[in-house]
Amino acid sequence: MTSPANAPVTATDPASPPPHPAWLPPEAFRAIGARRVLVHGEGPPVETVHDEVARACARYGGRVERTAAGPVDLVLALRDSGPLPEVVPPAARTAPDPDGGSPGDEGFLLTRSDGVTIVLADAPVGLLYGLFHLVRLGEAAFTGEQPARTHRPALRRRMLDHWDNVAVHPVMGQVERGYAGGSIFWRDGRPRGDRERLRAYGRLLASTGVNAISVNNVNVGPTEALLLTERLDDVAEIADLLRPYGVRVHLSVTFAAPVLLGGLPTADPLDEQVRDWWESTTRRVYARVPDFGGYVVKADSEGQPGPFSYGRDHADGANLLAAALAPHGGVVHWRAFVYDHRQDWRDRTTDRARAAYDHFAPLDGRFADNVVLQVKFGPVDFQPREPVSPVIAAMPATRLAVELQVTQEYTGQQWHACYLAPWWHEVLAFRLWGPGERSVADVLADVPGPGPRRGGDLVAVANVGDDPFWCGHPLAQANLYAFGRLAWDPRLDPTALLDEWIDLTFPASTVGDPTLVRETLHAVLDDSWRIYERYTAPLGVGFMVNPAGHYGPGVDGYEYSRWGTYHFADRDGVGVDRTRATGTGMTGQYPPPWSQVYESLEQCPDELLLFFHHVPYSHVLHSGSTVIQHIYDTHFAGVAEVEAMRDRWAGLAGVIDPAVHERVTERLAEQLRCATEWRDQVNTYFFRKSGVPDARGRRIH
Ligand code: GCW
């Protein structure tokens, strides 16, 4: 058994075979490829649409043309590209846009009448999104009459951040928190030049609706810093490859760039020369990459430089970069992940979970219009269970991005099957001001109501690498897929998204037993995030991971460290007191009713109990179980469920692609080993601390 720590990094070079098609195998295009198709319009993404359709038609017997020469089954047309082709039925051309809104920059209108399916868009990329919508529909796109419906993304920017290093970092490697081999962009300090792989990636992203990526780690090292200036050509090359897919490129930059790259004595955001340097540097970036997206900045965070060094605050810092980007239409994603990473564990007054709010909420109203404050979804750090960050409710005058983690740093590192869409859905659907009020998704989508009205982005840390299956774990592709789809429409149901992904990735005609495949994938993935939660840190307390790589258990791994992630277990109880009454007061950062709900031991939801409260092991949960018995029960249950996942998966042998089957089988074996280790360490730890035996008499070591 290969363990994650010493798993070989899969290297491929430009000449290597193309990676796994993921959710876009040729078969997914069968319904379109069998039709007579007209593609009308110009612009790079329209060419992409045409090429996709042409490839599908060559395979499945249809035909594609640019001007109608006869009857067609499908029209994909840009509305402002001259008169619409004759074949577009009069009803479709004159029909007002439903919902009163036009497709806009990225949307499309879909209708079907008189046997013709019609996709109309106002901008080329809308046509591309329309095409991929048809791919998802398959044959259903070509049946019956369909009234006109406009599809538009709920969120303006749907972005993946790559924590890829250009040069291999001595500790973090080529990709920080990357679990899928090397970087698709960089290798050993150079661009890896695998153009086909980048095109394939752009295609996958466009098919889910992702429209922006950043191409380097937010921890910016000396080599990475140069991408902004002398290595701009490397960035431009990526931008050129992704442009046809409607994906704009952003860059992580270091706040110290004026010193490091510009030779200035300071990076003080209020210094005139520093301003000039950012302005001229940014001008050069746009001269080279006209549709450049903007900068991503991790400042004063975990050792990265920032405005604090100059006695300035984060509004000063963010606005400096925003001013340089504004004339070109760019944005700065300024991360709110600012906390004291050198805290003394003896100091009970400092609470890392408070930090982002304490730093940023007072700055609301001071950020320029093109600053997007990028907030991790929870107050601590991408844990499998945390409350939603109170910052999202606290900054009505600031544009926000909520940051998720598709890469499975704390959720099994792509060795464990862990379908994260249900978790993200829960976060996005969380009603920040209580039942009936606006959700996180509403804030980002700028749905009217009290509270923030600036709209925002959904951003996630990417999970791909040069692994033949893109993600190490073939089933982790579902997370990448679901992220893009949720960013397009946060109301989508995670189970339905899994079905979409299954339909595309395992088309019925390519597998032995489609029903068995669907049932097995649901059995393995539907509840996998909750299963992961069960065998890891209990009741929202978080961490308990091995500090070396955040994989596997380490109950006290962080307990006496400087990182601010403690559980405070002793012989009597466990949990972090964040109440206003007796703890750090973090509950007061939430608006009502949550400020009261989290404060109250009686009302606090079980799954967050130990995040907000320190309780005795005998404390009785809403579930009726004591805390200690809950810990034992969930850990035994979690491992049993992983066993069941493994057994279910075995039933797909000979039914799906053997390479996929084998890879997942290998990963499930490791998941079971690791889950067992979690169970035994956590249960034993709490048994030894509390002395309370398992009420069911199971073996605890
Ligand atoms: O979760 C932590 C990771 C760091 C990461 C940091 C961040 C890029 O362990 O590796 O650094 O978050 O989000 O900046």
Short mmCIF file of N, CA and C in Angstrom, two decimals, residues 26-147:
data_model
loop_
_atom_site.label_atom_id
_atom_site.label_comp_id
_atom_site.label_asym_id
_atom_site.label_seq_id
_atom_site.Cartn_x
_atom_site.Cartn_y
_atom_site.Cartn_z
N PRO A 26 -16.01 11.98 -25.07
CA PRO A 26 -16.68 12.21 -26.35
C PRO A 26 -18.17 11.84 -26.30
N GLU A 27 -18.47 10.78 -25.60
CA GLU A 27 -19.85 10.28 -25.55
C GLU A 27 -20.84 11.32 -25.00
N ALA A 28 -20.32 12.22 -24.17
CA ALA A 28 -21.20 13.25 -23.59
C ALA A 28 -21.73 14.19 -24.68
N PHE A 29 -21.10 14.16 -25.86
CA PHE A 29 -21.50 15.06 -26.95
C PHE A 29 -22.32 14.34 -28.01
N ARG A 30 -22.74 13.13 -27.72
CA ARG A 30 -23.43 12.34 -28.75
C ARG A 30 -24.70 13.03 -29.26
N ALA A 31 -25.52 13.54 -28.34
CA ALA A 31 -26.80 14.11 -28.78
C ALA A 31 -26.56 15.29 -29.73
N ILE A 32 -25.56 16.11 -29.42
CA ILE A 32 -25.27 17.27 -30.29
C ILE A 32 -24.62 16.80 -31.59
N GLY A 33 -23.71 15.84 -31.45
CA GLY A 33 -22.94 15.39 -32.62
C GLY A 33 -23.78 14.68 -33.66
N ALA A 34 -24.97 14.25 -33.29
CA ALA A 34 -25.83 13.56 -34.26
C ALA A 34 -26.77 14.53 -34.97
N ARG A 35 -26.61 15.86 -34.72
CA ARG A 35 -27.58 16.84 -35.25
C ARG A 35 -26.99 17.69 -36.38
N ARG A 36 -27.92 18.37 -37.04
CA ARG A 36 -27.51 19.39 -38.03
C ARG A 36 -27.48 20.72 -37.27
N VAL A 37 -26.31 21.32 -37.22
CA VAL A 37 -26.11 22.44 -36.30
C VAL A 37 -25.65 23.68 -37.06
N LEU A 38 -26.19 24.82 -36.66
CA LEU A 38 -25.73 26.09 -37.21
C LEU A 38 -25.12 26.90 -36.08
N VAL A 39 -23.87 27.34 -36.30
CA VAL A 39 -23.21 28.20 -35.31
C VAL A 39 -23.04 29.58 -35.95
N HIS A 40 -23.62 30.60 -35.32
CA HIS A 40 -23.68 31.93 -35.93
C HIS A 40 -23.03 32.94 -34.98
N GLY A 41 -21.98 33.61 -35.46
CA GLY A 41 -21.34 34.62 -34.62
C GLY A 41 -19.83 34.52 -34.71
N GLU A 42 -19.19 35.50 -34.06
CA GLU A 42 -17.72 35.55 -34.09
C GLU A 42 -17.15 35.84 -32.71
N GLY A 43 -15.87 35.61 -32.59
CA GLY A 43 -15.19 35.83 -31.31
C GLY A 43 -14.62 34.50 -30.84
N PRO A 44 -13.51 34.55 -30.09
CA PRO A 44 -12.83 33.30 -29.74
C PRO A 44 -13.75 32.23 -29.14
N PRO A 45 -14.60 32.55 -28.13
CA PRO A 45 -15.42 31.46 -27.60
C PRO A 45 -16.41 30.89 -28.62
N VAL A 46 -16.80 31.69 -29.63
CA VAL A 46 -17.69 31.13 -30.67
C VAL A 46 -16.92 30.10 -31.50
N GLU A 47 -15.65 30.40 -31.71
CA GLU A 47 -14.83 29.40 -32.43
C GLU A 47 -14.72 28.13 -31.61
N THR A 48 -14.62 28.29 -30.29
CA THR A 48 -14.57 27.11 -29.42
C THR A 48 -15.85 26.31 -29.58
N VAL A 49 -16.99 27.01 -29.60
CA VAL A 49 -18.28 26.33 -29.76
C VAL A 49 -18.27 25.56 -31.09
N HIS A 50 -17.85 26.25 -32.12
CA HIS A 50 -17.85 25.62 -33.44
C HIS A 50 -16.97 24.38 -33.44
N ASP A 51 -15.78 24.50 -32.87
CA ASP A 51 -14.85 23.36 -32.89
C ASP A 51 -15.41 22.18 -32.08
N GLU A 52 -16.02 22.50 -30.95
CA GLU A 52 -16.61 21.42 -30.14
C GLU A 52 -17.69 20.68 -30.94
N VAL A 53 -18.54 21.47 -31.58
CA VAL A 53 -19.65 20.86 -32.33
C VAL A 53 -19.09 20.08 -33.53
N ALA A 54 -18.09 20.66 -34.19
CA ALA A 54 -17.52 19.99 -35.37
C ALA A 54 -16.92 18.64 -34.97
N ARG A 55 -16.22 18.62 -33.86
CA ARG A 55 -15.62 17.36 -33.40
C ARG A 55 -16.69 16.33 -33.09
N ALA A 56 -17.74 16.79 -32.42
CA ALA A 56 -18.82 15.86 -32.07
C ALA A 56 -19.50 15.34 -33.32
N CYS A 57 -19.71 16.24 -34.30
CA CYS A 57 -20.41 15.83 -35.53
C CYS A 57 -19.57 14.84 -36.33
N ALA A 58 -18.26 15.07 -36.34
CA ALA A 58 -17.39 14.16 -37.08
C ALA A 58 -17.50 12.75 -36.49
N ARG A 59 -17.73 12.68 -35.20
CA ARG A 59 -17.79 11.38 -34.53
C ARG A 59 -19.18 10.74 -34.63
N TYR A 60 -20.20 11.58 -34.57
CA TYR A 60 -21.56 11.00 -34.45
C TYR A 60 -22.47 11.26 -35.66
N GLY A 61 -21.88 11.73 -36.76
CA GLY A 61 -22.63 11.75 -38.02
C GLY A 61 -23.44 13.00 -38.30
N GLY A 62 -23.37 14.01 -37.47
CA GLY A 62 -24.09 15.25 -37.75
C GLY A 62 -23.28 16.16 -38.65
N ARG A 63 -23.73 17.40 -38.79
CA ARG A 63 -22.92 18.38 -39.54
C ARG A 63 -23.08 19.75 -38.91
N VAL A 64 -22.04 20.58 -39.11
CA VAL A 64 -22.08 21.93 -38.55
C VAL A 64 -21.76 22.92 -39.65
N GLU A 65 -22.48 24.04 -39.65
CA GLU A 65 -22.20 25.06 -40.66
C GLU A 65 -22.28 26.45 -40.03
N ARG A 66 -21.72 27.44 -40.73
CA ARG A 66 -21.72 28.81 -40.22
C ARG A 66 -22.83 29.64 -40.84
N THR A 67 -23.30 29.26 -42.04
CA THR A 67 -24.49 29.92 -42.60
C THR A 67 -25.45 28.82 -43.05
N ALA A 68 -26.71 29.03 -42.76
CA ALA A 68 -27.67 27.94 -42.97
C ALA A 68 -27.85 27.65 -44.45
N ALA A 69 -27.66 26.38 -44.79
CA ALA A 69 -27.85 25.98 -46.18
C ALA A 69 -29.03 25.03 -46.31
N GLY A 70 -29.68 24.76 -45.22
CA GLY A 70 -30.80 23.82 -45.26
C GLY A 70 -31.39 23.71 -43.87
N PRO A 71 -32.29 22.77 -43.66
CA PRO A 71 -32.90 22.62 -42.34
C PRO A 71 -31.86 22.25 -41.28
N VAL A 72 -32.07 22.74 -40.08
CA VAL A 72 -31.16 22.41 -38.99
C VAL A 72 -31.97 21.96 -37.77
N ASP A 73 -31.29 21.29 -36.84
CA ASP A 73 -31.91 20.85 -35.59
C ASP A 73 -31.54 21.76 -34.43
N LEU A 74 -30.39 22.44 -34.59
CA LEU A 74 -29.87 23.23 -33.48
C LEU A 74 -29.23 24.51 -34.00
N VAL A 75 -29.59 25.62 -33.41
CA VAL A 75 -28.95 26.90 -33.75
C VAL A 75 -28.30 27.43 -32.49
N LEU A 76 -27.03 27.79 -32.62
CA LEU A 76 -26.33 28.48 -31.54
C LEU A 76 -25.93 29.83 -32.12
N ALA A 77 -26.57 30.91 -31.70
CA ALA A 77 -26.37 32.18 -32.40
C ALA A 77 -26.13 33.34 -31.44
N LEU A 78 -25.20 34.20 -31.86
CA LEU A 78 -24.98 35.47 -31.16
C LEU A 78 -25.97 36.47 -31.73
N ARG A 79 -26.70 37.15 -30.85
CA ARG A 79 -27.78 38.01 -31.36
C ARG A 79 -27.27 39.26 -32.06
N ASP A 80 -26.11 39.76 -31.64
CA ASP A 80 -25.67 41.01 -32.28
C ASP A 80 -24.69 40.78 -33.41
N SER A 81 -24.64 39.57 -33.93
CA SER A 81 -23.71 39.27 -35.02
C SER A 81 -24.43 39.33 -36.36
N GLY A 82 -25.07 40.44 -36.66
CA GLY A 82 -25.81 40.55 -37.91
C GLY A 82 -27.16 39.87 -37.78
N PRO A 83 -27.96 39.92 -38.86
CA PRO A 83 -29.31 39.36 -38.81
C PRO A 83 -29.28 37.88 -38.44
N LEU A 84 -30.23 37.48 -37.63
CA LEU A 84 -30.28 36.07 -37.23
C LEU A 84 -30.62 35.21 -38.44
N PRO A 85 -30.07 34.00 -38.49
CA PRO A 85 -30.35 33.12 -39.61
C PRO A 85 -31.85 32.87 -39.77
N GLU A 86 -32.24 32.66 -41.02
CA GLU A 86 -33.66 32.42 -41.36
C GLU A 86 -34.27 31.29 -40.55
N VAL A 87 -33.42 30.28 -40.26
CA VAL A 87 -33.97 29.09 -39.59
C VAL A 87 -34.44 29.36 -38.17
N VAL A 88 -34.04 30.50 -37.60
CA VAL A 88 -34.54 30.81 -36.26
C VAL A 88 -36.00 31.21 -36.41
N PRO A 89 -36.93 30.43 -35.83
CA PRO A 89 -38.35 30.71 -36.04
C PRO A 89 -38.71 32.10 -35.53
N PRO A 90 -39.66 32.76 -36.22
CA PRO A 90 -40.02 34.14 -35.85
C PRO A 90 -40.33 34.28 -34.37
N ALA A 91 -40.99 33.28 -33.80
CA ALA A 91 -41.36 33.40 -32.39
C ALA A 91 -40.12 33.57 -31.52
N ALA A 92 -39.06 32.84 -31.86
CA ALA A 92 -37.86 32.88 -31.03
C ALA A 92 -37.11 34.20 -31.19
N ARG A 93 -37.14 34.78 -32.41
CA ARG A 93 -36.36 36.02 -32.60
C ARG A 93 -37.06 37.21 -31.97
N THR A 94 -38.36 37.19 -31.94
CA THR A 94 -39.04 38.38 -31.42
C THR A 94 -39.44 38.22 -29.96
N ALA A 95 -39.38 36.99 -29.48
CA ALA A 95 -39.83 36.76 -28.09
C ALA A 95 -39.04 37.64 -27.14
N PRO A 96 -39.73 38.35 -26.23
CA PRO A 96 -38.99 39.12 -25.24
C PRO A 96 -38.25 38.15 -24.32
N ASP A 97 -37.15 38.62 -23.74
CA ASP A 97 -36.43 37.76 -22.82
C ASP A 97 -37.30 37.47 -21.62
N PRO A 98 -37.44 36.20 -21.29
CA PRO A 98 -38.23 35.91 -20.10
C PRO A 98 -37.57 36.53 -18.87
N ASP A 99 -38.27 36.69 -17.82
CA ASP A 99 -37.84 37.32 -16.55
C ASP A 99 -37.49 38.79 -16.77
N GLY A 100 -37.74 39.32 -17.94
CA GLY A 100 -37.44 40.72 -18.18
C GLY A 100 -35.96 41.02 -18.32
N GLY A 101 -35.09 40.05 -18.17
CA GLY A 101 -33.66 40.33 -18.25
C GLY A 101 -33.06 39.75 -19.51
N SER A 102 -32.02 40.38 -20.02
CA SER A 102 -31.37 39.83 -21.20
C SER A 102 -30.29 38.84 -20.73
N PRO A 103 -29.79 38.01 -21.64
CA PRO A 103 -28.75 37.06 -21.23
C PRO A 103 -27.52 37.76 -20.66
N GLY A 104 -27.26 39.00 -21.11
CA GLY A 104 -26.14 39.75 -20.54
C GLY A 104 -24.79 39.22 -20.99
N ASP A 105 -23.79 39.52 -20.19
CA ASP A 105 -22.39 39.22 -20.55
C ASP A 105 -22.09 37.74 -20.67
N GLU A 106 -22.81 36.93 -19.91
CA GLU A 106 -22.42 35.53 -19.85
C GLU A 106 -23.59 34.55 -20.01
N GLY A 107 -24.80 35.07 -20.06
CA GLY A 107 -25.96 34.19 -20.08
C GLY A 107 -26.36 33.77 -21.49
N PHE A 108 -27.42 33.00 -21.55
CA PHE A 108 -27.96 32.57 -22.84
C PHE A 108 -29.45 32.31 -22.68
N LEU A 109 -30.11 32.32 -23.82
CA LEU A 109 -31.54 32.04 -23.84
C LEU A 109 -31.73 30.72 -24.58
N LEU A 110 -32.51 29.84 -24.00
CA LEU A 110 -32.72 28.53 -24.62
C LEU A 110 -34.21 28.34 -24.88
N THR A 111 -34.49 27.91 -26.10
CA THR A 111 -35.88 27.62 -26.43
C THR A 111 -35.90 26.51 -27.48
N ARG A 112 -37.05 25.93 -27.66
CA ARG A 112 -37.19 24.92 -28.73
C ARG A 112 -38.60 25.01 -29.29
N SER A 113 -38.64 25.25 -30.58
CA SER A 113 -39.95 25.24 -31.22
C SER A 113 -39.81 24.74 -32.65
N ASP A 114 -40.87 24.18 -33.17
CA ASP A 114 -40.90 23.62 -34.53
C ASP A 114 -39.72 22.69 -34.79
N GLY A 115 -39.36 21.93 -33.81
CA GLY A 115 -38.29 20.94 -34.02
C GLY A 115 -36.89 21.53 -34.03
N VAL A 116 -36.75 22.80 -33.70
CA VAL A 116 -35.40 23.40 -33.69
C VAL A 116 -35.07 23.88 -32.27
N THR A 117 -33.93 23.45 -31.78
CA THR A 117 -33.44 23.92 -30.48
C THR A 117 -32.59 25.16 -30.73
N ILE A 118 -32.85 26.20 -29.98
CA ILE A 118 -32.17 27.47 -30.24
C ILE A 118 -31.52 28.00 -28.98
N VAL A 119 -30.25 28.33 -29.11
CA VAL A 119 -29.53 28.99 -28.03
C VAL A 119 -29.10 30.35 -28.55
N LEU A 120 -29.54 31.40 -27.87
CA LEU A 120 -29.17 32.76 -28.28
C LEU A 120 -28.39 33.40 -27.14
N ALA A 121 -27.33 34.14 -27.51
CA ALA A 121 -26.55 34.82 -26.48
C ALA A 121 -26.19 36.21 -26.98
N ASP A 122 -25.88 37.09 -26.03
CA ASP A 122 -25.45 38.45 -26.40
C ASP A 122 -23.94 38.57 -26.45
N ALA A 123 -23.26 37.64 -25.83
CA ALA A 123 -21.79 37.68 -25.82
C ALA A 123 -21.27 36.28 -26.10
N PRO A 124 -20.11 36.19 -26.78
CA PRO A 124 -19.61 34.88 -27.22
C PRO A 124 -19.56 33.84 -26.11
N VAL A 125 -19.14 34.25 -24.91
CA VAL A 125 -18.98 33.23 -23.88
C VAL A 125 -20.34 32.67 -23.45
N GLY A 126 -21.38 33.48 -23.61
CA GLY A 126 -22.73 32.99 -23.30
C GLY A 126 -23.09 31.81 -24.18
N LEU A 127 -22.62 31.89 -25.42
CA LEU A 127 -22.91 30.79 -26.35
C LEU A 127 -22.19 29.51 -25.91
N LEU A 128 -20.98 29.70 -25.40
CA LEU A 128 -20.21 28.55 -24.91
C LEU A 128 -20.92 27.91 -23.72
N TYR A 129 -21.39 28.76 -22.79
CA TYR A 129 -22.12 28.20 -21.64
C TYR A 129 -23.41 27.53 -22.10
N GLY A 130 -24.02 28.09 -23.14
CA GLY A 130 -25.23 27.47 -23.68
C GLY A 130 -24.94 26.09 -24.26
N LEU A 131 -23.81 25.99 -24.95
CA LEU A 131 -23.42 24.70 -25.52
C LEU A 131 -23.27 23.65 -24.42
N PHE A 132 -22.56 24.02 -23.36
CA PHE A 132 -22.34 23.02 -22.30
C PHE A 132 -23.63 22.70 -21.54
N HIS A 133 -24.54 23.65 -21.54
CA HIS A 133 -25.85 23.34 -20.96
C HIS A 133 -26.53 22.24 -21.79
N LEU A 134 -26.42 22.36 -23.10
CA LEU A 134 -27.00 21.32 -23.97
C LEU A 134 -26.32 19.98 -23.75
N VAL A 135 -25.01 20.02 -23.53
CA VAL A 135 -24.29 18.77 -23.28
C VAL A 135 -24.89 18.09 -22.04
N ARG A 136 -25.16 18.89 -21.01
CA ARG A 136 -25.75 18.30 -19.79
C ARG A 136 -27.14 17.73 -20.05
N LEU A 137 -27.89 18.43 -20.90
CA LEU A 137 -29.25 17.97 -21.18
C LEU A 137 -29.26 16.70 -22.03
N GLY A 138 -28.26 16.56 -22.91
CA GLY A 138 -28.23 15.38 -23.79
C GLY A 138 -29.45 15.36 -24.70
N GLU A 139 -30.05 14.19 -24.89
CA GLU A 139 -31.21 14.05 -25.79
C GLU A 139 -32.38 14.94 -25.37
N ALA A 140 -32.47 15.22 -24.08
CA ALA A 140 -33.60 16.04 -23.61
C ALA A 140 -33.60 17.43 -24.25
N ALA A 141 -32.45 17.85 -24.77
CA ALA A 141 -32.39 19.17 -25.43
C ALA A 141 -33.09 19.15 -26.78
N PHE A 142 -33.41 17.96 -27.26
CA PHE A 142 -33.96 17.85 -28.61
C PHE A 142 -35.33 17.18 -28.62
N THR A 143 -36.05 17.33 -27.54
CA THR A 143 -37.39 16.74 -27.50
C THR A 143 -38.43 17.79 -27.11
N GLY A 144 -39.59 17.66 -27.70
CA GLY A 144 -40.74 18.49 -27.36
C GLY A 144 -40.53 19.96 -27.69
N GLU A 145 -41.46 20.76 -27.22
CA GLU A 145 -41.36 22.22 -27.35
C GLU A 145 -40.86 22.74 -26.01
N GLN A 146 -40.01 23.74 -26.02
CA GLN A 146 -39.55 24.29 -24.74
C GLN A 146 -39.70 25.80 -24.77
N PRO A 147 -40.45 26.35 -23.81
CA PRO A 147 -40.60 27.81 -23.78
C PRO A 147 -39.25 28.47 -23.52
#
